[in-house]
Coordinates of C-alpha atoms and ligand atoms in Angstrom, one line a residue:
X1 CA 0.0 0.0 0.0
X2 CA 1.4 3.4 -0.8
X3 CA 0.3 6.9 0.2
X4 CA -0.3 9.4 -2.7
X5 CA 2.2 12.0 -3.9
X6 CA 4.7 9.1 -4.3
X7 CA 5.3 9.1 -0.5
X8 CA 6.1 5.6 0.6
X9 CA 3.6 4.3 3.2
X10 CA 6.5 3.1 5.4
X11 CA 7.8 6.6 6.2
X12 CA 6.8 8.1 9.5
X13 CA 6.9 11.4 11.4
X14 CA 6.6 11.4 15.2
X15 CA 6.1 14.3 17.5
X16 CA 6.3 13.9 21.2
X17 CA 4.6 15.9 24.0
X18 CA 4.9 15.5 27.8
X19 CA 7.5 14.2 30.2
X20 CA 10.8 12.3 30.0
X21 CA 8.9 9.0 30.1
X22 CA 7.2 10.0 26.8
X23 CA 10.4 11.2 25.3
X24 CA 12.1 7.9 26.1
X25 CA 9.0 5.9 25.0
X26 CA 9.3 7.7 21.6
X27 CA 12.9 6.6 21.3
X28 CA 11.7 3.0 21.8
X29 CA 8.8 3.4 19.4
X30 CA 11.2 4.9 16.8
X31 CA 13.6 2.0 17.3
X32 CA 10.8 -0.5 16.8
X33 CA 9.5 1.3 13.6
X34 CA 13.0 1.4 12.1
X35 CA 13.4 -2.3 12.9
X36 CA 10.1 -2.9 11.1
X37 CA 11.5 -1.3 8.0
X38 CA 10.1 2.2 8.4
X39 CA 12.0 5.4 7.6
X40 CA 11.8 8.4 9.9
X41 CA 11.2 11.8 8.2
X42 CA 11.5 15.3 9.7
X43 CA 8.5 16.9 7.9
X44 CA 4.8 15.8 8.2
X45 CA 4.4 16.4 4.4
X46 CA 7.0 13.6 3.7
X47 CA 5.4 11.0 5.9
X48 CA 3.0 8.2 5.1
X49 CA 2.3 7.7 8.8
X50 CA 2.0 10.6 11.2
X51 CA 2.2 9.8 15.0
X52 CA 1.7 11.9 18.0
X53 CA 2.9 10.7 21.4
X54 CA 0.6 12.6 23.7
X55 CA 0.4 14.0 27.2
X56 CA -2.7 14.5 29.3
X57 CA -1.3 15.9 32.6
X58 CA -3.1 19.2 32.2
X59 CA -6.0 20.3 29.9
X60 CA -3.7 22.5 27.8
X61 CA -1.4 19.6 27.1
X62 CA -4.4 17.5 26.0
X63 CA -5.8 20.2 23.8
X64 CA -2.5 20.6 22.0
X65 CA -2.9 17.2 20.3
X66 CA -6.4 17.9 19.1
X67 CA -5.2 21.2 17.6
X68 CA -2.4 19.4 15.9
X69 CA -4.8 16.8 14.4
X70 CA -7.1 19.6 13.2
X71 CA -4.1 21.5 11.6
X72 CA -3.1 18.4 9.7
X73 CA -6.6 17.2 8.8
X74 CA -6.1 18.3 5.2
X75 CA -3.2 16.0 4.9
X76 CA -5.6 13.1 5.3
X77 CA -6.9 13.8 1.8
X78 CA -3.4 12.9 0.6
X79 CA -3.8 9.3 1.9
X80 CA -1.7 9.7 5.0
X81 CA -2.4 7.6 8.1
X82 CA -2.6 9.1 11.6
X83 CA -1.9 7.5 15.0
X84 CA -2.3 8.8 18.5
X85 CA 0.0 7.2 21.1
X86 CA 0.6 7.9 24.8
X87 CA -1.5 9.3 27.6
X88 CA -4.3 11.0 25.7
X89 CA -4.7 7.8 23.6
X90 CA -5.1 5.7 26.8
X91 CA -7.4 8.3 28.4
X92 CA -9.7 8.9 25.5
X93 CA -9.5 5.5 23.8
X94 CA -12.0 5.0 20.9
X95 CA -13.5 8.4 21.5
X96 CA -10.6 9.8 19.5
X97 CA -11.9 8.0 16.3
X98 CA -15.1 10.0 16.7
X99 CA -13.5 13.3 17.3
X100 CA -10.9 12.8 14.5
X101 CA -12.3 10.0 12.2
X102 CA -9.1 10.1 10.0
X103 CA -7.1 8.6 12.9
X104 CA -6.4 4.9 12.3
X105 CA -4.4 3.9 15.4
X106 CA -5.0 4.7 19.1
X107 CA -2.5 3.1 21.5
X108 CA -1.5 3.7 25.1
X109 CA 2.0 3.1 26.5
X110 CA 1.1 -0.2 28.0
X111 CA 0.5 -1.6 24.5
X112 CA 3.7 -0.7 22.8
X113 CA 5.0 -4.2 23.0
X114 CA 2.4 -5.0 20.4
X115 CA 3.4 -2.3 18.0
X116 CA 4.7 -4.6 15.3
X117 CA 1.4 -6.4 15.3
X118 CA -0.5 -3.1 15.2
X119 CA 1.7 -1.8 12.4
X120 CA 0.9 -5.0 10.4
X121 CA -2.8 -4.3 10.7
X122 CA -2.2 -0.7 9.6
X123 CA -0.4 -1.9 6.5
X124 CA -3.2 -4.3 5.8
X125 CA -5.5 -1.3 5.5
X126 CA -7.4 -1.7 8.8
X127 CA -9.0 1.6 9.8
X128 CA -9.5 1.5 13.6
X129 CA -6.7 -0.2 15.5
X130 CA -6.5 0.1 19.2
X131 CA -3.9 -0.8 21.8
X132 CA -5.6 0.0 25.2
X133 CA -5.0 -1.4 28.6
X134 CA -7.2 -0.8 31.7
X135 CA -4.5 -1.4 34.4
X136 CA -4.1 -5.1 33.6
X137 CA -0.6 -5.2 32.2
X138 CA 2.2 -6.7 34.2
X139 CA 4.8 -6.4 31.5
X140 CA 7.1 -3.5 30.7
X141 CA 8.2 -2.2 27.3
X142 CA 11.8 -3.4 27.0
X143 CA 13.3 -3.4 23.5
X144 CA 16.8 -3.7 22.2
X145 CA 15.9 -1.4 19.3
X146 CA 15.9 1.9 21.3
X147 CA 16.8 4.8 19.0
X148 CA 18.4 7.2 21.5
X149 CA 18.7 10.7 20.2
X150 CA 21.8 11.7 22.2
X151 CA 25.0 9.6 22.0
X152 CA 26.3 10.6 25.5
X153 CA 23.3 10.9 27.8
X154 CA 20.4 8.4 27.8
X155 CA 17.3 7.2 29.7
X156 CA 16.5 3.8 31.1
X157 CA 12.9 3.2 32.3
X158 CA 13.1 1.1 35.4
X159 CA 9.5 1.3 36.5
X160 CA 6.3 2.0 34.6
X161 CA 2.8 3.1 35.8
X162 CA 1.6 4.4 39.1
X163 CA -0.5 3.1 42.0
X164 CA -0.6 6.3 44.1
X165 CA -3.9 7.8 42.8
X166 CA -3.2 11.4 43.9
X167 CA -6.6 13.2 43.7
X168 CA -5.6 15.5 40.8
X169 CA -3.6 13.2 38.6
X170 CA -4.3 11.2 35.4
X171 CA -1.2 9.1 35.4
X172 CA -2.6 6.0 37.2
X173 CA -5.3 5.9 34.5
X174 CA -3.1 6.7 31.5
X175 CA 0.0 4.6 32.4
X176 CA -1.5 1.5 34.1
X177 CA -0.4 -0.2 37.3
X178 CA 3.1 0.0 38.8
X179 CA 5.5 -2.6 37.4
X180 CA 9.3 -2.7 37.6
X181 CA 11.9 -4.3 35.5
X182 CA 14.3 -6.8 37.0
X183 CA 17.6 -5.3 38.3
X184 CA 19.5 -7.7 36.0
X185 CA 17.7 -6.3 32.9
X186 CA 18.4 -2.7 34.0
X187 CA 22.1 -3.5 34.7
X188 CA 22.4 -5.2 31.3
X189 CA 21.0 -2.1 29.6
X190 CA 23.3 0.2 31.6
X191 CA 26.3 -2.0 30.7
X192 CA 25.3 -2.0 27.0
X193 CA 25.1 1.8 27.1
X194 CA 28.5 2.2 28.7
X195 CA 29.9 -0.1 26.0
X196 CA 28.4 2.2 23.4
X197 CA 30.1 5.2 25.0
X198 CA 27.3 6.7 27.1
X199 CA 28.6 8.4 30.3
X200 CA 25.4 9.8 31.7
X201 CA 22.3 7.7 32.5
X202 CA 19.0 8.9 33.8
X203 CA 16.8 6.3 35.5
X204 CA 13.1 6.9 34.8
X205 CA 9.8 6.2 36.4
X206 CA 6.6 8.2 37.3
X207 CA 7.7 7.2 40.8
X208 CA 11.2 6.0 40.2
X209 CA 11.9 5.3 43.9
X210 CA 8.8 3.1 44.2
X211 CA 11.0 0.6 42.3
X212 CA 10.6 -2.9 43.4
X213 CA 12.9 -5.5 41.9
X214 CA 10.7 -8.5 40.8
X215 CA 13.7 -10.7 41.4
X216 CA 14.1 -9.3 44.9
X217 CA 17.8 -8.7 44.4
X218 CA 18.2 -4.9 44.7
X219 CA 16.5 -2.1 46.5
X220 CA 16.1 1.2 44.5
X221 CA 19.1 2.7 46.3
X222 CA 21.2 -0.5 45.6
X223 CA 20.3 -0.4 41.9
X224 CA 21.2 3.3 41.8
X225 CA 24.6 2.6 43.3
X226 CA 25.2 -0.4 41.0
X227 CA 24.4 1.7 37.9
X228 CA 26.8 4.3 39.3
X229 CA 29.5 1.7 39.6
X230 CA 29.4 0.6 35.9
X231 CA 32.8 1.3 34.4
X232 CA 32.6 4.4 32.1
X233 CA 29.4 5.8 33.6
X234 CA 30.2 9.2 35.1
X235 CA 26.7 10.5 36.0
X236 CA 23.5 8.9 37.1
X237 CA 20.3 10.8 37.7
X238 CA 16.8 9.6 38.6
X239 CA 13.4 11.1 38.1
X240 CA 10.8 11.5 39.5
X241 CA 10.7 10.6 43.2
X242 CA 7.6 10.4 45.4
X243 CA 8.3 11.8 48.9
X244 CA 6.5 8.9 50.6
X245 CA 8.9 6.3 49.1
X246 CA 12.0 8.6 49.5
X247 CA 14.2 6.6 51.9
X248 CA 17.4 7.7 53.7
X249 CA 19.4 5.0 51.9
X250 CA 19.1 7.0 48.7
X251 CA 20.9 9.9 50.3
X252 CA 23.5 7.4 51.7
X253 CA 24.0 6.0 48.2
X254 CA 24.6 9.5 46.7
X255 CA 27.2 10.1 49.5
X256 CA 28.9 6.8 48.8
X257 CA 29.0 6.6 45.0
X258 CA 30.7 9.5 43.2
X259 CA 28.9 8.9 39.9
X260 CA 25.5 9.5 41.4
X261 CA 24.6 13.2 40.7
X262 CA 24.1 15.6 43.6
X263 CA 20.6 16.4 42.7
X264 CA 17.2 15.2 44.0
X265 CA 13.9 16.2 42.4
X266 CA 11.3 15.6 45.1
X267 CA 7.8 17.0 44.1
X268 CA 6.0 18.3 47.1
X269 CA 2.9 19.8 45.4
X270 CA 1.8 21.9 48.4
X271 CA 3.2 23.2 51.7
X272 CA -0.1 23.0 53.5
X273 CA -1.2 19.9 55.4
X274 CA -4.9 20.6 54.6
X275 CA -4.1 20.6 50.9
X276 CA -1.7 17.7 51.0
X277 CA -4.5 15.7 52.7
X278 CA -7.1 16.7 50.1
X279 CA -4.6 15.8 47.4
X280 CA -4.2 12.3 48.9
X281 CA -0.4 12.6 48.9
X282 CA -0.1 10.7 52.2
X283 CA 2.6 12.7 53.8
X284 CA 2.7 15.9 55.9
X285 CA 4.7 19.1 55.5
X286 CA 6.7 18.0 58.5
X287 CA 7.5 14.5 57.1
X288 CA 8.5 16.1 53.8
X289 CA 10.8 18.6 55.6
X290 CA 12.4 15.7 57.6
X291 CA 13.4 14.2 54.3
X292 CA 14.7 17.5 53.1
X293 CA 16.8 17.5 56.3
X294 CA 18.4 14.1 55.3
X295 CA 19.4 15.6 52.0
X296 CA 20.8 18.8 53.6
X297 CA 22.7 16.7 56.1
X298 CA 24.5 14.8 53.4
X299 CA 28.3 15.1 53.0
X300 CA 27.7 16.3 49.4
X301 CA 26.0 19.5 48.5
X302 CA 22.9 17.9 47.0
X303 CA 20.7 20.3 45.1
X304 CA 16.9 20.0 45.7
X305 CA 14.2 20.8 43.2
X306 CA 10.4 20.3 43.4
X307 CA 7.0 20.6 41.7
X308 CA 4.1 22.7 43.1
X309 CA 0.4 22.9 42.2
X310 CA -1.4 26.2 43.0
X311 CA -5.1 26.6 43.2
X312 CA -6.1 23.1 44.2
X313 CA -9.8 23.0 45.2
X314 CA -10.2 24.7 48.6
X315 CA -6.6 26.1 48.7
X316 CA -7.0 29.2 51.0
X317 CA -4.7 32.2 51.1
X318 CA -3.1 30.8 54.2
X319 CA -2.6 27.4 52.6
X320 CA -0.9 29.1 49.6
X321 CA 1.3 31.1 52.0
X322 CA 2.5 27.7 53.5
X323 CA 3.6 26.6 50.0
X324 CA 5.8 29.8 49.8
X325 CA 7.2 29.3 53.3
X326 CA 8.0 25.7 52.5
X327 CA 10.0 26.8 49.4
X328 CA 12.0 29.1 51.6
X329 CA 12.5 26.5 54.3
X330 CA 13.6 23.9 51.9
X331 CA 15.8 26.3 49.9
X332 CA 14.9 24.7 46.5
X333 CA 17.2 25.4 43.6
X334 CA 14.2 25.2 41.2
X335 CA 10.4 24.9 41.5
X336 CA 8.2 23.8 38.6
X337 CA 4.9 25.3 39.5
X338 CA 1.5 24.6 37.7
X339 CA -2.0 25.9 38.0
X340 CA -4.4 23.2 39.1
X341 CA -6.2 21.7 36.0
X342 CA -9.2 19.4 36.6
X343 CA -8.7 16.1 34.9
X344 CA -11.1 13.4 33.8
X345 CA -11.4 10.2 35.9
X346 CA -9.5 11.7 38.8
X347 CA -11.1 11.9 42.3
X348 CA -10.7 15.7 42.4
X349 CA -12.9 16.1 39.3
X350 CA -15.8 15.8 41.8
X351 CA -14.6 18.7 43.9
X352 CA -15.6 22.2 42.8
X353 CA -12.7 23.9 40.9
X354 CA -13.1 26.6 43.5
X355 CA -10.2 28.9 42.8
X356 CA -10.8 31.4 39.9
X357 CA -8.5 31.3 37.0
X358 CA -7.3 34.8 37.7
X359 CA -6.5 33.9 41.3
X360 CA -4.6 30.8 40.2
X361 CA -2.6 33.0 37.8
X362 CA -1.9 35.5 40.6
X363 CA -0.7 32.8 43.0
X364 CA 1.5 31.2 40.3
X365 CA 3.1 34.6 39.6
X366 CA 3.7 35.2 43.3
X367 CA 5.2 31.8 43.9
X368 CA 7.5 32.1 40.9
X369 CA 8.6 35.6 41.9
X370 CA 9.4 34.4 45.5
X371 CA 11.2 31.4 44.2
X372 CA 13.3 33.6 41.9
X373 CA 14.5 35.5 45.0
X374 CA 15.2 32.3 46.9
X375 CA 17.2 31.0 43.9
X376 CA 19.1 34.2 43.6
X377 CA 20.3 33.4 47.1
X378 CA 20.9 29.7 46.9
X379 CA 22.9 30.0 43.6
X380 CA 25.3 32.3 45.4
X381 CA 27.0 29.4 47.0
X382 CA 28.5 28.4 43.7
X383 CA 30.5 31.6 43.2
X384 CA 34.2 30.8 43.2
X385 CA 33.6 27.0 43.0
X386 CA 35.2 24.9 40.3
X387 CA 32.5 22.6 38.9
X388 CA 32.6 19.7 36.4
X389 CA 30.4 20.4 33.4
X390 CA 29.3 18.1 30.7
X391 CA 29.5 20.0 27.4
X392 CA 26.2 20.2 25.7
X393 CA 26.9 22.6 22.8
X394 CA 27.6 26.2 22.0
X395 CA 25.6 29.4 22.3
X396 CA 26.8 31.2 19.1
X397 CA 25.0 34.4 20.0
X398 CA 26.9 34.7 23.3
X399 CA 30.1 33.1 21.9
X400 CA 30.0 30.7 24.9
X401 CA 29.9 27.0 25.5
X402 CA 26.9 25.5 27.4
X403 CA 27.2 22.7 29.8
X404 CA 25.4 21.0 32.7
X405 CA 26.7 20.5 36.3
X406 CA 26.2 17.4 38.4
X407 CA 23.5 19.4 40.2
X408 CA 21.7 19.7 36.9
X409 CA 22.4 23.5 36.6
X410 CA 23.1 25.1 33.3
X411 CA 26.7 26.4 33.1
X412 CA 27.5 29.0 30.4
X413 CA 31.3 29.3 30.0
X414 CA 34.1 30.6 27.9
X415 CA 37.3 28.8 27.0
X416 CA 40.6 30.2 26.0
X417 CA 41.9 26.8 24.9
X418 CA 43.0 26.6 21.3
X419 CA 40.9 23.5 20.8
X420 CA 37.4 23.8 22.0
X421 CA 36.0 21.0 24.1
X422 CA 33.8 18.5 22.3
X423 CA 30.1 18.0 23.0
X424 CA 29.8 15.2 25.5
X425 CA 33.1 15.8 27.2
X426 CA 33.6 16.9 30.8
X427 CA 35.5 20.1 31.7
X428 CA 36.2 22.1 34.8
X429 CA 34.6 25.5 35.0
X430 CA 35.5 28.2 37.6
X431 CA 32.2 29.9 38.4
X432 CA 32.5 33.7 38.3
X433 CA 28.9 34.9 38.1
X434 CA 25.5 33.5 38.9
X435 CA 22.1 34.4 37.3
X436 CA 18.7 33.2 38.7
X437 CA 18.7 30.2 36.4
X438 CA 22.3 29.5 35.4
X439 CA 26.0 29.7 36.4
X440 CA 28.5 31.6 34.4
X441 CA 32.3 30.9 34.3
X442 CA 35.6 30.2 32.6
X443 CA 36.9 26.8 31.7
X444 CA 40.1 25.9 33.5
X445 CA 42.8 23.4 32.6
Ligands
SAH501 N1 4.9 11.3 40.1 C1 5.2 12.6 40.4 C2 4.5 13.6 39.5 C3 4.4 13.4 38.0 S1 3.3 14.4 37.1 C4 4.9 12.9 41.8 O1 4.1 12.2 42.4 O2 5.2 13.9 42.3 C5 4.3 15.9 37.0 C6 3.8 17.1 37.7 O3 2.6 17.6 37.0 C7 3.3 16.9 39.1 O4 4.4 16.9 40.0 C8 2.4 18.0 39.4 O5 3.0 19.1 39.9 C9 1.9 18.3 38.0 N2 0.4 17.9 37.8 C10 0.0 16.7 37.8 N3 -1.4 16.7 37.7 C11 -1.8 18.0 37.6 C12 -3.0 18.7 37.5 N4 -4.1 18.1 37.4 N5 -3.0 20.1 37.4 C13 -1.8 20.8 37.5 N6 -0.6 20.2 37.6 C14 -0.6 18.8 37.7
SF4_502 FE1 0.4 11.3 39.7 FE2 0.5 11.0 42.3 FE3 1.2 9.0 40.7 FE4 2.8 11.2 40.9 S1 2.3 9.8 42.5 S2 2.2 10.2 39.0 S3 1.2 12.8 41.1 S4 -0.8 9.8 40.9
F3S503 FE1 2.1 13.6 30.5 FE2 1.7 11.0 30.5 FE3 4.0 12.0 31.2 S1 0.2 12.5 31.2 S2 3.5 14.0 32.1 S3 3.1 12.1 29.2 S4 3.0 10.3 32.1

C-alpha cells in the first residue's frame, strides 16, 4: 500500500509531547518502527504515517494534540495515516476516532510491546486499530531497538505506571499499574550503554523510587549505586521521586558513589497539610521537611528541586502562604509550578474547581517571583567554586559553551583553549557569576 504523492507508506513522522517517560518511549517506538523497515522523516508532508505521542497531565497539554490533528486534517486527503499514542490515547480511547475520524491507530503506552502487530494491521489497511489497557498489564516495554537521540546521555525506564492515585492526577489511569523491570535487565542495559560510549544515565519512572525488583535482588538505592559503579558511567540521575517512598538509603548511596549526581527532584505539590491531605499525597509538610533534612545533612551539596500545584480546590490564602514558606525553608534550587487543572477520571474532578483562573494565575506569579528571590540566594554558594560540566553545545550568539553540572544546573562558560572541548566531554569551570537560572564561568585546565 502506498500513500499518494509518491510518498512511501513506510515513512513516519513522530512528534512527542509530555514528560521524559514519553520522550524515552518515543525513542523506543522509533527504534521499533525502524526495525520494522520504516524510515523516519522530519516533515509531516513527507510521511506516510503521522504519529503523536501525547500528554494529558493538564488540559492544555491534551488540547495541543487535538489542535495538531485539526491542523493536519487536510493531509488526510493525501492518503496519510494518523496514529495517537501515549496518555491522551489511553485516556480517550476510541472516542478519538469519533473526534478525529481520520485517525487509524490509538495506542496507550502499556500496549507498545504489540506495536509490530498493530503496524501490520495498519499496513493491511485496517481503519481502527486500538492498543488500550485498563490497568491489567504486568509487562514492561523493553526493547533492544531503542533509537536514543543523544549519544552521551540516555534514559533507562526502570518502573512504569503508578499506584498512588493522587486526587488531581491522570497518570494512574493513563499509564497503568506500577510494574518494575528486574535489576538484571536494568544492569544489562546500563552496561550496553556504557559499552556504546554513554557516560550519563537517567533512570526513569513516574515514581522512580517506588521501584521494586521483581527478582528481589536490589532495592532502589542499591540499583542506583550499582548503575553508578558501571565502568565508564560518570553521571547517574533519577526522576521523579515520590516523597513517601524517598528513603534515607538513597541519600547514603549518593554520598557513597561519586557517579550519582548531587541532585534530588522531590515533588511536594503543596506546603499545606490541609491541601496535601485533600490531594491524597499521604505525607505531611513535617514529614517532607524531615526528608529535606536528610538531603541537607549529606556530605555532598545535594541540590533539591520540586513541583508545586497552586489553586487546588479549597486552597486558601493561608494554605498558599504555606507553600511559599516551604519553598523558603527547603531552599529549593528550582520549582516547577503549575495551576491546578481538573482532569477526567480523577477523584478531584468531583470537587468544585473553587479557585478562579485569575486567582490561580496570581498565585502562580507570586510563587515564581518568591522562588526567583530564593534561587538568587541559593545559587550564590557556587560563586568561586570549580564545577565539572558536561559540554552540551555552543551558544553562538553569546560566543559561549553550554554545559550541565552534576546538580543539573546550566553552566555557560568561555574557554581560552586553542581546541574547544567537544560535546559530551567533561570540563572544569570556575564559576565567576550567577544568574537566577544559570551559572557563568571560565573553563580551567
Ligand atoms: N509522580 C510525580 C508527578 C508526576 S506528574 C509525583 O508524584 O510527584 C508531573 C507534575 O505535574 C506533578 O508533579 C504535578 O506538579 C503536575 N500535575 C499533575 N497533575 C496536575 C494537574 N491536574 N494540574 C496541575 N498540575 C498537575
Ligand atoms: Fe500522579 Fe501522584 Fe502518581 Fe505522581 S504519584 S504520577 S502525582 S498519581
Ligand atoms: Fe504527560 Fe503522561 Fe508524562 S500525562 S506527564 S506524558 S506520564
